[in-house]
Amino acid sequence: MYQKKIKENNEKKVFHYIYQKRENLSIADISNDLNISFPTIKTIINKFLKDNIIKEDLKVGTGAGRKAQNYSLENNFVYSIGISVHLKELKIVLGNERGDIIKETIIKENFLKNNLIEKIDEILEEFLLEINEQVEKKLIGIGISVPGIVDKENNIIEITSSLRIPLNKIQNLSQKYNKKILIDNEANLCAISEKFLGLGKEFPNFIVLNIGDILNMSTFTEEDDYGNFSFKASRINHMNINFQGILCECGNRGCWGKYASEIALLEKFNNLDNNITKIKDIFKNDYLINENYSNLFNEYIEYLAIGIKNIIFLYNPEKIIISGKLSKYKENFKSEILEKIYSNNIFFRGKNTIEFSNLQEKGICLGAAMLPIIDELF
Protein backbone atom coordinates (compact mmCIF):
# COMPACT_ATOMS: atom_id res chain seq x y z
CA MET A 1 0.00 0.00 0.00
CA TYR A 2 1.40 3.37 -1.01
CA GLN A 3 0.04 6.40 0.83
CA LYS A 4 0.80 9.96 -0.17
CA LYS A 5 0.08 12.27 2.76
CA ILE A 6 0.80 15.86 1.86
CA LYS A 7 1.48 18.44 4.52
CA GLU A 8 -1.71 20.22 5.38
CA ASN A 9 -0.33 23.61 4.46
CA ASN A 10 -1.67 26.28 2.18
CA GLU A 11 1.18 26.14 -0.32
CA LYS A 12 0.52 22.46 -1.11
CA LYS A 13 -3.21 23.08 -1.42
CA VAL A 14 -2.67 25.99 -3.81
CA PHE A 15 -0.22 24.05 -5.97
CA HIS A 16 -2.61 21.11 -6.23
CA TYR A 17 -5.39 23.49 -7.26
CA ILE A 18 -3.22 25.23 -9.88
CA TYR A 19 -2.01 21.93 -11.31
CA GLN A 20 -5.55 20.68 -11.77
CA LYS A 21 -6.87 23.94 -13.30
CA ARG A 22 -3.62 24.88 -15.10
CA GLU A 23 -4.68 28.19 -16.69
CA ASN A 24 -6.82 31.34 -16.38
CA LEU A 25 -6.37 31.45 -12.61
CA SER A 26 -6.97 34.55 -10.53
CA ILE A 27 -6.05 35.17 -6.89
CA ALA A 28 -9.69 35.91 -6.09
CA ASP A 29 -10.90 32.62 -7.60
CA ILE A 30 -8.24 30.58 -5.79
CA SER A 31 -9.05 32.35 -2.53
CA ASN A 32 -12.77 31.70 -2.87
CA ASP A 33 -12.48 28.09 -4.01
CA LEU A 34 -9.97 27.09 -1.31
CA ASN A 35 -11.37 29.34 1.41
CA ILE A 36 -7.93 30.83 2.06
CA SER A 37 -7.45 34.56 2.58
CA PHE A 38 -6.61 36.78 -0.38
CA PRO A 39 -3.30 38.04 1.14
CA THR A 40 -2.16 34.48 1.82
CA ILE A 41 -2.90 33.41 -1.77
CA LYS A 42 -1.10 36.48 -3.08
CA THR A 43 2.01 35.62 -1.06
CA ILE A 44 1.99 32.05 -2.38
CA ILE A 45 1.43 33.22 -5.96
CA ASN A 46 4.42 35.58 -5.69
CA LYS A 47 6.57 32.69 -4.44
CA PHE A 48 5.43 30.48 -7.33
CA LEU A 49 6.25 33.29 -9.76
CA LYS A 50 9.72 33.62 -8.29
CA ASP A 51 10.25 29.86 -8.54
CA ASN A 52 9.00 29.88 -12.18
CA ILE A 53 6.22 27.43 -11.36
CA ILE A 54 3.56 29.74 -12.78
CA LYS A 55 3.52 32.69 -15.17
CA GLU A 56 1.47 35.82 -15.57
CA ASP A 57 -1.10 35.89 -18.37
CA LEU A 58 -2.12 38.97 -20.30
CA LYS A 59 -4.37 41.13 -18.15
CA VAL A 60 -8.05 40.87 -19.00
CA GLY A 61 -10.99 43.16 -18.49
CA THR A 62 -13.02 45.91 -20.18
CA GLY A 63 -13.08 49.66 -19.86
CA ALA A 64 -10.46 51.98 -18.44
CA GLY A 65 -10.45 50.51 -14.92
CA ARG A 66 -7.88 48.24 -13.39
CA LYS A 67 -7.72 44.86 -15.12
CA ALA A 68 -7.49 41.50 -13.35
CA GLN A 69 -4.26 39.53 -13.44
CA ASN A 70 -4.55 35.84 -14.32
CA TYR A 71 -1.95 33.12 -13.98
CA SER A 72 -1.14 29.81 -15.66
CA LEU A 73 1.09 26.85 -14.90
CA GLU A 74 4.52 27.39 -16.42
CA ASN A 75 5.75 24.94 -19.07
CA ASN A 76 8.84 22.86 -18.29
CA PHE A 77 9.36 24.24 -14.80
CA VAL A 78 10.47 20.78 -13.70
CA TYR A 79 11.66 17.52 -15.32
CA SER A 80 11.97 13.92 -14.25
CA ILE A 81 13.15 10.61 -15.68
CA GLY A 82 10.95 7.53 -15.93
CA ILE A 83 12.30 4.00 -16.41
CA SER A 84 10.01 1.06 -17.11
CA VAL A 85 11.37 -2.47 -17.02
CA HIS A 86 9.65 -5.13 -19.11
CA LEU A 87 10.36 -8.76 -19.92
CA LYS A 88 12.21 -8.07 -23.18
CA GLU A 89 12.89 -4.34 -23.13
CA LEU A 90 13.60 -1.29 -21.02
CA LYS A 91 12.21 2.19 -21.71
CA ILE A 92 13.70 5.37 -20.34
CA VAL A 93 12.09 8.77 -20.87
CA LEU A 94 12.66 12.37 -19.89
CA GLY A 95 9.37 14.10 -19.15
CA ASN A 96 8.07 17.38 -17.79
CA GLU A 97 5.38 18.24 -15.23
CA ARG A 98 2.62 17.85 -17.84
CA GLY A 99 3.66 14.37 -18.87
CA ASP A 100 5.16 15.51 -22.17
CA ILE A 101 7.95 13.15 -23.28
CA ILE A 102 11.02 15.18 -24.23
CA LYS A 103 13.39 12.29 -24.89
CA GLU A 104 12.90 8.52 -25.10
CA THR A 105 15.19 5.52 -25.45
CA ILE A 106 14.10 1.87 -25.82
CA ILE A 107 16.59 -0.97 -25.36
CA LYS A 108 15.64 -4.49 -26.42
CA GLU A 109 17.04 -7.01 -23.96
CA ASN A 110 15.93 -9.32 -21.17
CA PHE A 111 16.44 -7.20 -18.04
CA LEU A 112 14.65 -9.39 -15.49
CA LYS A 113 17.84 -10.75 -13.96
CA ASN A 114 19.79 -10.37 -10.73
CA ASN A 115 21.89 -7.58 -12.27
CA LEU A 116 18.80 -5.48 -13.10
CA ILE A 117 19.85 -2.46 -11.01
CA GLU A 118 23.39 -2.56 -12.39
CA LYS A 119 22.00 -2.52 -15.95
CA ILE A 120 19.71 0.39 -15.06
CA ASP A 121 22.76 2.19 -13.68
CA GLU A 122 24.64 1.79 -16.99
CA ILE A 123 21.71 2.99 -19.09
CA LEU A 124 20.88 5.88 -16.77
CA GLU A 125 24.46 7.13 -16.76
CA GLU A 126 24.54 7.24 -20.57
CA PHE A 127 21.07 8.82 -20.75
CA LEU A 128 22.04 11.63 -18.37
CA LEU A 129 25.08 12.49 -20.50
CA GLU A 130 22.72 13.34 -23.38
CA ILE A 131 20.65 15.82 -21.31
CA ASN A 132 21.68 19.47 -21.46
CA GLU A 133 22.76 21.31 -18.33
CA GLN A 134 19.69 23.58 -18.09
CA VAL A 135 17.34 20.60 -18.12
CA GLU A 136 19.43 18.65 -15.60
CA LYS A 137 19.25 21.58 -13.16
CA LYS A 138 15.47 21.18 -13.14
CA LEU A 139 15.59 17.38 -12.84
CA ILE A 140 13.60 16.56 -9.71
CA GLY A 141 14.13 12.81 -9.59
CA ILE A 142 13.90 9.39 -11.23
CA GLY A 143 11.04 6.90 -11.12
CA ILE A 144 11.38 3.19 -11.91
CA SER A 145 8.59 0.74 -12.65
CA VAL A 146 8.96 -3.02 -12.32
CA PRO A 147 6.52 -5.87 -13.07
CA GLY A 148 6.67 -7.04 -9.49
CA ILE A 149 6.14 -6.00 -5.89
CA VAL A 150 8.26 -3.48 -3.99
CA ASP A 151 8.28 -4.85 -0.45
CA LYS A 152 9.64 -2.07 1.77
CA GLU A 153 8.91 -4.02 4.93
CA ASN A 154 11.32 -6.79 3.91
CA ASN A 155 13.59 -4.50 1.88
CA ILE A 156 13.24 -6.40 -1.41
CA ILE A 157 12.01 -5.93 -4.95
CA GLU A 158 10.20 -9.16 -5.80
CA ILE A 159 10.09 -9.49 -9.58
CA THR A 160 9.11 -13.17 -9.43
CA SER A 161 9.10 -15.78 -6.68
CA SER A 162 12.65 -16.71 -7.75
CA LEU A 163 13.99 -13.23 -8.55
CA ARG A 164 14.34 -10.94 -5.55
CA ILE A 165 16.59 -7.88 -5.52
CA PRO A 166 17.67 -5.97 -2.37
CA LEU A 167 15.90 -2.62 -2.20
CA ASN A 168 18.99 -0.90 -0.81
CA LYS A 169 20.50 -1.08 -4.31
CA ILE A 170 18.09 1.73 -5.22
CA GLN A 171 19.36 3.76 -2.27
CA ASN A 172 22.93 3.29 -3.49
CA LEU A 173 21.87 4.44 -6.96
CA SER A 174 20.22 7.51 -5.45
CA GLN A 175 23.40 8.43 -3.61
CA LYS A 176 25.52 7.99 -6.73
CA TYR A 177 23.44 10.41 -8.83
CA ASN A 178 22.40 12.65 -5.92
CA LYS A 179 18.79 12.37 -7.10
CA LYS A 180 15.62 11.09 -5.50
CA ILE A 181 14.95 7.63 -6.99
CA LEU A 182 11.60 5.96 -6.40
CA ILE A 183 10.55 2.49 -7.50
CA ASP A 184 7.12 0.89 -7.61
CA ASN A 185 4.95 -1.72 -9.31
CA GLU A 186 3.98 -0.90 -12.90
CA ALA A 187 0.25 -1.05 -12.17
CA ASN A 188 0.61 1.56 -9.42
CA LEU A 189 2.46 3.80 -11.85
CA CYS A 190 -0.29 3.30 -14.43
CA ALA A 191 -2.67 4.54 -11.74
CA ILE A 192 -0.48 7.63 -11.20
CA SER A 193 -0.44 8.47 -14.91
CA GLU A 194 -4.18 7.92 -15.25
CA LYS A 195 -4.92 10.13 -12.24
CA PHE A 196 -2.77 13.07 -13.27
CA LEU A 197 -2.66 12.74 -17.06
CA GLY A 198 -5.48 10.44 -18.16
CA LEU A 199 -9.06 9.38 -17.59
CA GLY A 200 -8.63 9.04 -13.84
CA LYS A 201 -8.64 12.83 -13.41
CA GLU A 202 -12.43 12.68 -13.37
CA PHE A 203 -12.75 10.00 -10.67
CA PRO A 204 -11.75 9.95 -7.00
CA ASN A 205 -11.62 6.14 -6.94
CA PHE A 206 -10.83 3.74 -9.78
CA ILE A 207 -9.05 0.55 -10.77
CA VAL A 208 -6.38 0.30 -13.46
CA LEU A 209 -5.98 -3.05 -15.20
CA ASN A 210 -2.79 -3.06 -17.24
CA ILE A 211 -2.52 -5.74 -19.93
CA GLY A 212 1.18 -6.23 -20.59
CA ASP A 213 3.72 -9.02 -20.36
CA ILE A 214 1.74 -9.97 -17.28
CA LEU A 215 -1.58 -8.69 -15.92
CA ASN A 216 -1.24 -5.98 -13.30
CA MET A 217 -3.92 -4.17 -11.34
CA SER A 218 -3.93 -1.22 -8.95
CA THR A 219 -6.73 0.31 -6.91
CA PHE A 220 -6.50 4.11 -6.57
CA THR A 221 -8.23 6.01 -3.77
CA GLU A 222 -8.33 9.80 -3.45
CA GLU A 223 -8.75 10.48 0.26
CA ASP A 224 -9.59 14.21 0.23
CA ASP A 225 -9.56 17.38 -1.90
CA TYR A 226 -5.98 18.29 -1.05
CA GLY A 227 -4.00 15.62 -2.85
CA ASN A 228 -3.87 12.83 -0.28
CA PHE A 229 -4.23 9.47 -1.99
CA SER A 230 -3.30 5.83 -1.75
CA PHE A 231 -3.00 2.96 -4.19
CA LYS A 232 -2.32 -0.72 -3.94
CA ALA A 233 -1.16 -3.22 -6.53
CA SER A 234 -2.44 -6.79 -6.52
CA ARG A 235 -1.13 -9.99 -8.07
CA ILE A 236 -4.11 -10.34 -10.33
CA ASN A 237 -1.94 -12.23 -12.84
CA HIS A 238 -2.26 -15.28 -10.60
CA MET A 239 -6.01 -15.13 -10.01
CA ASN A 240 -7.25 -18.64 -10.76
CA ILE A 241 -9.86 -18.99 -13.50
CA ASN A 242 -9.40 -22.71 -14.26
CA PHE A 243 -7.96 -24.98 -11.57
CA GLN A 244 -7.23 -27.69 -14.13
CA GLY A 245 -5.82 -25.26 -16.69
CA ILE A 246 -2.42 -24.26 -18.04
CA LEU A 247 0.54 -24.70 -15.70
CA CYS A 248 1.89 -21.34 -14.53
CA GLU A 249 5.45 -20.43 -13.52
CA CYS A 250 4.15 -19.96 -9.96
CA GLY A 251 3.45 -23.70 -9.78
CA ASN A 252 -0.34 -23.47 -9.94
CA ARG A 253 -2.66 -24.12 -12.86
CA GLY A 254 -5.16 -21.83 -14.53
CA CYS A 255 -3.70 -18.43 -13.57
CA TRP A 256 -5.45 -15.58 -15.42
CA GLY A 257 -2.19 -14.30 -16.87
CA LYS A 258 -1.69 -17.54 -18.80
CA TYR A 259 -4.90 -16.77 -20.71
CA ALA A 260 -5.31 -12.98 -20.85
CA SER A 261 -1.86 -11.33 -20.80
CA GLU A 262 -0.30 -9.80 -23.89
CA ILE A 263 2.22 -12.65 -24.01
CA ALA A 264 -0.55 -15.26 -23.86
CA LEU A 265 -2.39 -13.62 -26.75
CA LEU A 266 0.75 -13.31 -28.90
CA GLU A 267 1.82 -16.89 -28.26
CA LYS A 268 -1.52 -18.23 -29.48
CA PHE A 269 -1.46 -16.16 -32.65
CA ASN A 270 2.22 -16.89 -33.27
CA ASN A 271 1.44 -20.61 -33.24
CA LEU A 272 -0.84 -19.99 -36.25
CA ASP A 273 1.49 -17.55 -38.01
CA ASN A 274 5.04 -16.91 -36.81
CA ASN A 275 4.98 -13.49 -38.50
CA ILE A 276 2.71 -12.28 -35.70
CA THR A 277 5.10 -11.06 -33.02
CA LYS A 278 3.47 -7.81 -31.87
CA ILE A 279 -0.04 -6.79 -30.81
CA LYS A 280 -0.36 -4.49 -33.81
CA ASP A 281 0.21 -7.47 -36.14
CA ILE A 282 -3.03 -9.07 -34.96
CA PHE A 283 -5.11 -6.12 -36.14
CA LYS A 284 -3.68 -5.77 -39.61
CA ASN A 285 -3.97 -7.76 -42.83
CA ASP A 286 -7.55 -8.76 -41.99
CA TYR A 287 -6.43 -11.54 -39.63
CA LEU A 288 -9.61 -11.32 -37.58
CA ILE A 289 -11.80 -11.85 -40.64
CA ASN A 290 -10.31 -15.33 -40.94
CA GLU A 291 -12.33 -17.83 -38.90
CA ASN A 292 -9.33 -19.50 -37.28
CA TYR A 293 -7.90 -16.20 -36.07
CA SER A 294 -11.25 -14.74 -35.04
CA ASN A 295 -12.09 -17.85 -33.00
CA LEU A 296 -8.74 -17.57 -31.26
CA PHE A 297 -9.29 -13.89 -30.46
CA ASN A 298 -12.85 -14.53 -29.24
CA GLU A 299 -11.50 -17.16 -26.87
CA TYR A 300 -8.98 -14.63 -25.57
CA ILE A 301 -11.75 -12.05 -25.03
CA GLU A 302 -13.78 -14.69 -23.19
CA TYR A 303 -10.96 -15.30 -20.72
CA LEU A 304 -10.32 -11.56 -20.34
CA ALA A 305 -14.00 -11.01 -19.59
CA ILE A 306 -14.05 -13.77 -16.94
CA GLY A 307 -11.30 -12.07 -14.98
CA ILE A 308 -12.84 -8.61 -15.27
CA LYS A 309 -16.17 -9.96 -14.01
CA ASN A 310 -14.36 -11.36 -10.97
CA ILE A 311 -12.80 -7.94 -10.33
CA ILE A 312 -16.20 -6.25 -10.51
CA PHE A 313 -17.70 -8.74 -8.05
CA LEU A 314 -14.76 -8.28 -5.66
CA TYR A 315 -14.45 -4.49 -5.73
CA ASN A 316 -17.67 -3.04 -7.20
CA PRO A 317 -15.49 -0.27 -8.72
CA GLU A 318 -16.76 3.08 -9.86
CA LYS A 319 -14.46 2.82 -12.86
CA ILE A 320 -12.08 0.26 -14.40
CA ILE A 321 -9.50 1.73 -16.78
CA ILE A 322 -7.89 -0.83 -19.07
CA SER A 323 -4.40 0.18 -20.18
CA GLY A 324 -1.70 -1.38 -22.32
CA LYS A 325 -1.14 -1.83 -26.04
CA LEU A 326 -4.45 -3.62 -26.49
CA SER A 327 -6.38 -0.47 -25.51
CA LYS A 328 -5.13 1.18 -28.70
CA TYR A 329 -7.28 -1.27 -30.71
CA LYS A 330 -10.40 -1.12 -28.52
CA GLU A 331 -12.70 -0.39 -31.45
CA ASN A 332 -12.01 -3.92 -32.71
CA PHE A 333 -13.37 -5.66 -29.63
CA LYS A 334 -14.91 -3.20 -27.13
CA SER A 335 -18.54 -4.07 -27.86
CA GLU A 336 -17.81 -7.81 -27.75
CA ILE A 337 -16.03 -7.78 -24.41
CA LEU A 338 -18.67 -5.54 -22.81
CA GLU A 339 -21.35 -7.93 -23.99
CA LYS A 340 -19.51 -10.90 -22.48
CA ILE A 341 -19.02 -9.08 -19.18
CA TYR A 342 -22.49 -7.63 -18.79
CA SER A 343 -24.81 -10.21 -20.31
CA ASN A 344 -26.99 -11.76 -17.58
CA ASN A 345 -25.06 -9.89 -14.89
CA ILE A 346 -26.13 -8.81 -11.41
CA PHE A 347 -23.71 -5.88 -11.12
CA PHE A 348 -24.72 -2.64 -9.45
CA ARG A 349 -23.20 -0.54 -12.24
CA GLY A 350 -23.46 -0.72 -16.03
CA LYS A 351 -21.16 -0.89 -19.03
CA ASN A 352 -19.88 2.65 -18.55
CA THR A 353 -17.86 1.29 -15.63
CA ILE A 354 -15.21 0.16 -18.11
CA GLU A 355 -13.00 2.59 -20.01
CA PHE A 356 -9.95 2.09 -22.20
CA SER A 357 -6.93 4.27 -21.50
CA ASN A 358 -5.93 7.02 -23.92
CA LEU A 359 -2.36 6.67 -22.65
CA GLN A 360 -2.22 3.05 -23.87
CA GLU A 361 1.19 1.42 -23.32
CA LYS A 362 2.79 4.78 -22.41
CA GLY A 363 0.98 4.76 -19.08
CA ILE A 364 3.68 2.83 -17.22
CA CYS A 365 6.65 4.95 -18.27
CA LEU A 366 4.70 8.20 -17.86
CA GLY A 367 3.71 7.10 -14.38
CA ALA A 368 7.34 6.34 -13.54
CA ALA A 369 8.34 9.81 -14.72
CA MET A 370 5.48 11.50 -12.82
CA LEU A 371 6.15 9.67 -9.54
CA PRO A 372 9.03 11.91 -8.32
CA ILE A 373 7.08 15.03 -9.33
CA ILE A 374 3.96 13.96 -7.47
CA ASP A 375 5.99 12.85 -4.46
CA GLU A 376 7.83 16.17 -4.24
CA LEU A 377 5.21 18.75 -5.20
CA PHE A 378 1.90 17.30 -4.04
GROMACS .gro file of C-alpha atoms in nm, residues 105-334:
model
  230
  105THR     CA    1   1.519   0.552  -2.545
  106ILE     CA    2   1.410   0.187  -2.582
  107ILE     CA    3   1.659  -0.097  -2.536
  108LYS     CA    4   1.564  -0.449  -2.642
  109GLU     CA    5   1.704  -0.701  -2.396
  110ASN     CA    6   1.593  -0.932  -2.117
  111PHE     CA    7   1.644  -0.720  -1.804
  112LEU     CA    8   1.465  -0.939  -1.549
  113LYS     CA    9   1.784  -1.075  -1.396
  114ASN     CA   10   1.979  -1.037  -1.073
  115ASN     CA   11   2.189  -0.758  -1.227
  116LEU     CA   12   1.880  -0.548  -1.310
  117ILE     CA   13   1.985  -0.246  -1.101
  118GLU     CA   14   2.339  -0.256  -1.239
  119LYS     CA   15   2.200  -0.252  -1.595
  120ILE     CA   16   1.971   0.039  -1.506
  121ASP     CA   17   2.276   0.219  -1.368
  122GLU     CA   18   2.464   0.179  -1.699
  123ILE     CA   19   2.171   0.299  -1.909
  124LEU     CA   20   2.088   0.588  -1.677
  125GLU     CA   21   2.446   0.713  -1.676
  126GLU     CA   22   2.454   0.724  -2.057
  127PHE     CA   23   2.107   0.882  -2.075
  128LEU     CA   24   2.204   1.163  -1.837
  129LEU     CA   25   2.508   1.249  -2.050
  130GLU     CA   26   2.272   1.334  -2.338
  131ILE     CA   27   2.065   1.582  -2.131
  132ASN     CA   28   2.168   1.947  -2.146
  133GLU     CA   29   2.276   2.131  -1.833
  134GLN     CA   30   1.969   2.358  -1.809
  135VAL     CA   31   1.734   2.060  -1.812
  136GLU     CA   32   1.943   1.865  -1.560
  137LYS     CA   33   1.925   2.158  -1.316
  138LYS     CA   34   1.547   2.118  -1.314
  139LEU     CA   35   1.559   1.738  -1.284
  140ILE     CA   36   1.360   1.656  -0.971
  141GLY     CA   37   1.413   1.281  -0.959
  142ILE     CA   38   1.390   0.939  -1.123
  143GLY     CA   39   1.104   0.690  -1.112
  144ILE     CA   40   1.138   0.319  -1.191
  145SER     CA   41   0.859   0.074  -1.265
  146VAL     CA   42   0.896  -0.302  -1.232
  147PRO     CA   43   0.652  -0.587  -1.307
  148GLY     CA   44   0.667  -0.704  -0.949
  149ILE     CA   45   0.614  -0.600  -0.589
  150VAL     CA   46   0.826  -0.348  -0.399
  151ASP     CA   47   0.828  -0.485  -0.045
  152LYS     CA   48   0.964  -0.207   0.177
  153GLU     CA   49   0.891  -0.402   0.493
  154ASN     CA   50   1.132  -0.679   0.391
  155ASN     CA   51   1.359  -0.450   0.188
  156ILE     CA   52   1.324  -0.640  -0.141
  157ILE     CA   53   1.201  -0.593  -0.495
  158GLU     CA   54   1.020  -0.916  -0.580
  159ILE     CA   55   1.009  -0.949  -0.958
  160THR     CA   56   0.911  -1.317  -0.943
  161SER     CA   57   0.910  -1.578  -0.668
  162SER     CA   58   1.265  -1.671  -0.775
  163LEU     CA   59   1.399  -1.323  -0.855
  164ARG     CA   60   1.434  -1.094  -0.555
  165ILE     CA   61   1.659  -0.788  -0.552
  166PRO     CA   62   1.767  -0.597  -0.237
  167LEU     CA   63   1.590  -0.262  -0.220
  168ASN     CA   64   1.899  -0.090  -0.081
  169LYS     CA   65   2.050  -0.108  -0.431
  170ILE     CA   66   1.809   0.173  -0.522
  171GLN     CA   67   1.936   0.376  -0.227
  172ASN     CA   68   2.293   0.329  -0.349
  173LEU     CA   69   2.187   0.444  -0.696
  174SER     CA   70   2.022   0.751  -0.545
  175GLN     CA   71   2.340   0.843  -0.361
  176LYS     CA   72   2.552   0.799  -0.673
  177TYR     CA   73   2.344   1.041  -0.883
  178ASN     CA   74   2.240   1.265  -0.592
  179LYS     CA   75   1.879   1.237  -0.710
  180LYS     CA   76   1.562   1.109  -0.550
  181ILE     CA   77   1.495   0.763  -0.699
  182LEU     CA   78   1.160   0.596  -0.640
  183ILE     CA   79   1.055   0.249  -0.750
  184ASP     CA   80   0.712   0.089  -0.761
  185ASN     CA   81   0.495  -0.172  -0.931
  186GLU     CA   82   0.398  -0.090  -1.290
  187ALA     CA   83   0.025  -0.105  -1.217
  188ASN     CA   84   0.061   0.156  -0.942
  189LEU     CA   85   0.246   0.380  -1.185
  190CYS     CA   86  -0.029   0.330  -1.443
  191ALA     CA   87  -0.267   0.454  -1.174
  192ILE     CA   88  -0.048   0.763  -1.120
  193SER     CA   89  -0.044   0.847  -1.491
  194GLU     CA   90  -0.418   0.792  -1.525
  195LYS     CA   91  -0.492   1.013  -1.224
  196PHE     CA   92  -0.277   1.307  -1.327
  197LEU     CA   93  -0.266   1.274  -1.706
  198GLY     CA   94  -0.548   1.044  -1.816
  199LEU     CA   95  -0.906   0.938  -1.759
  200GLY     CA   96  -0.863   0.904  -1.384
  201LYS     CA   97  -0.864   1.283  -1.341
  202GLU     CA   98  -1.243   1.268  -1.337
  203PHE     CA   99  -1.275   1.000  -1.067
  204PRO     CA  100  -1.175   0.995  -0.700
  205ASN     CA  101  -1.162   0.614  -0.694
  206PHE     CA  102  -1.083   0.374  -0.978
  207ILE     CA  103  -0.905   0.055  -1.077
  208VAL     CA  104  -0.638   0.030  -1.346
  209LEU     CA  105  -0.598  -0.305  -1.520
  210ASN     CA  106  -0.279  -0.306  -1.724
  211ILE     CA  107  -0.252  -0.574  -1.993
  212GLY     CA  108   0.118  -0.623  -2.059
  213ASP     CA  109   0.372  -0.902  -2.036
  214ILE     CA  110   0.174  -0.997  -1.728
  215LEU     CA  111  -0.158  -0.869  -1.592
  216ASN     CA  112  -0.124  -0.598  -1.330
  217MET     CA  113  -0.392  -0.417  -1.134
  218SER     CA  114  -0.393  -0.122  -0.895
  219THR     CA  115  -0.673   0.031  -0.691
  220PHE     CA  116  -0.650   0.411  -0.657
  221THR     CA  117  -0.823   0.601  -0.377
  222GLU     CA  118  -0.833   0.980  -0.345
  223GLU     CA  119  -0.875   1.048   0.026
  224ASP     CA  120  -0.959   1.421   0.023
  225ASP     CA  121  -0.956   1.738  -0.190
  226TYR     CA  122  -0.598   1.829  -0.105
  227GLY     CA  123  -0.400   1.562  -0.285
  228ASN     CA  124  -0.387   1.283  -0.028
  229PHE     CA  125  -0.423   0.947  -0.199
  230SER     CA  126  -0.330   0.583  -0.175
  231PHE     CA  127  -0.300   0.296  -0.419
  232LYS     CA  128  -0.232  -0.072  -0.394
  233ALA     CA  129  -0.116  -0.322  -0.653
  234SER     CA  130  -0.244  -0.679  -0.652
  235ARG     CA  131  -0.113  -0.999  -0.807
  236ILE     CA  132  -0.411  -1.034  -1.033
  237ASN     CA  133  -0.194  -1.223  -1.284
  238HIS     CA  134  -0.226  -1.528  -1.060
  239MET     CA  135  -0.601  -1.513  -1.001
  240ASN     CA  136  -0.725  -1.864  -1.076
  241ILE     CA  137  -0.986  -1.899  -1.350
  242ASN     CA  138  -0.940  -2.271  -1.426
  243PHE     CA  139  -0.796  -2.498  -1.157
  244GLN     CA  140  -0.723  -2.769  -1.413
  245GLY     CA  141  -0.582  -2.526  -1.669
  246ILE     CA  142  -0.242  -2.426  -1.804
  247LEU     CA  143   0.054  -2.470  -1.570
  248CYS     CA  144   0.189  -2.134  -1.453
  249GLU     CA  145   0.545  -2.043  -1.352
  250CYS     CA  146   0.415  -1.996  -0.996
  251GLY     CA  147   0.345  -2.370  -0.978
  252ASN     CA  148  -0.034  -2.347  -0.994
  253ARG     CA  149  -0.266  -2.412  -1.286
  254GLY     CA  150  -0.516  -2.183  -1.453
  255CYS     CA  151  -0.370  -1.843  -1.357
  256TRP     CA  152  -0.545  -1.558  -1.542
  257GLY     CA  153  -0.219  -1.430  -1.687
  258LYS     CA  154  -0.169  -1.754  -1.880
  259TYR     CA  155  -0.490  -1.677  -2.071
  260ALA     CA  156  -0.531  -1.298  -2.085
  261SER     CA  157  -0.186  -1.133  -2.080
  262GLU     CA  158  -0.030  -0.980  -2.389
  263ILE     CA  159   0.222  -1.265  -2.401
  264ALA     CA  160  -0.055  -1.526  -2.386
  265LEU     CA  161  -0.239  -1.362  -2.675
  266LEU     CA  162   0.075  -1.331  -2.890
  267GLU     CA  163   0.182  -1.689  -2.826
  268LYS     CA  164  -0.152  -1.823  -2.948
  269PHE     CA  165  -0.146  -1.616  -3.265
  270ASN     CA  166   0.222  -1.689  -3.327
  271ASN     CA  167   0.144  -2.061  -3.324
  272LEU     CA  168  -0.084  -1.999  -3.625
  273ASP     CA  169   0.149  -1.755  -3.801
  274ASN     CA  170   0.504  -1.691  -3.681
  275ASN     CA  171   0.498  -1.349  -3.850
  276ILE     CA  172   0.271  -1.228  -3.570
  277THR     CA  173   0.510  -1.106  -3.302
  278LYS     CA  174   0.347  -0.781  -3.187
  279ILE     CA  175  -0.004  -0.679  -3.081
  280LYS     CA  176  -0.036  -0.449  -3.381
  281ASP     CA  177   0.021  -0.747  -3.614
  282ILE     CA  178  -0.303  -0.907  -3.496
  283PHE     CA  179  -0.511  -0.612  -3.614
  284LYS     CA  180  -0.368  -0.577  -3.961
  285ASN     CA  181  -0.397  -0.776  -4.283
  286ASP     CA  182  -0.755  -0.876  -4.199
  287TYR     CA  183  -0.643  -1.154  -3.963
  288LEU     CA  184  -0.961  -1.132  -3.758
  289ILE     CA  185  -1.180  -1.185  -4.064
  290ASN     CA  186  -1.031  -1.533  -4.094
  291GLU     CA  187  -1.233  -1.783  -3.890
  292ASN     CA  188  -0.933  -1.950  -3.728
  293TYR     CA  189  -0.790  -1.620  -3.607
  294SER     CA  190  -1.125  -1.474  -3.504
  295ASN     CA  191  -1.209  -1.785  -3.300
  296LEU     CA  192  -0.874  -1.757  -3.126
  297PHE     CA  193  -0.929  -1.389  -3.046
  298ASN     CA  194  -1.285  -1.453  -2.924
  299GLU     CA  195  -1.150  -1.716  -2.687
  300TYR     CA  196  -0.898  -1.463  -2.557
  301ILE     CA  197  -1.175  -1.205  -2.503
  302GLU     CA  198  -1.378  -1.469  -2.319
  303TYR     CA  199  -1.096  -1.530  -2.072
  304LEU     CA  200  -1.032  -1.156  -2.034
  305ALA     CA  201  -1.400  -1.101  -1.959
  306ILE     CA  202  -1.405  -1.377  -1.694
  307GLY     CA  203  -1.130  -1.207  -1.498
  308ILE     CA  204  -1.284  -0.861  -1.527
  309LYS     CA  205  -1.617  -0.996  -1.401
  310ASN     CA  206  -1.436  -1.136  -1.097
  311ILE     CA  207  -1.280  -0.794  -1.033
  312ILE     CA  208  -1.620  -0.625  -1.051
  313PHE     CA  209  -1.770  -0.874  -0.805
  314LEU     CA  210  -1.476  -0.828  -0.566
  315TYR     CA  211  -1.445  -0.449  -0.573
  316ASN     CA  212  -1.767  -0.304  -0.720
  317PRO     CA  213  -1.549  -0.027  -0.872
  318GLU     CA  214  -1.676   0.308  -0.986
  319LYS     CA  215  -1.446   0.282  -1.286
  320ILE     CA  216  -1.208   0.026  -1.440
  321ILE     CA  217  -0.950   0.173  -1.678
  322ILE     CA  218  -0.789  -0.083  -1.907
  323SER     CA  219  -0.440   0.018  -2.018
  324GLY     CA  220  -0.170  -0.138  -2.232
  325LYS     CA  221  -0.114  -0.183  -2.604
  326LEU     CA  222  -0.445  -0.362  -2.649
  327SER     CA  223  -0.638  -0.047  -2.551
  328LYS     CA  224  -0.513   0.118  -2.870
  329TYR     CA  225  -0.728  -0.127  -3.071
  330LYS     CA  226  -1.040  -0.112  -2.852
  331GLU     CA  227  -1.270  -0.039  -3.145
  332ASN     CA  228  -1.201  -0.392  -3.271
  333PHE     CA  229  -1.337  -0.566  -2.963
  334LYS     CA  230  -1.491  -0.320  -2.713
   0.00000   0.00000   0.00000
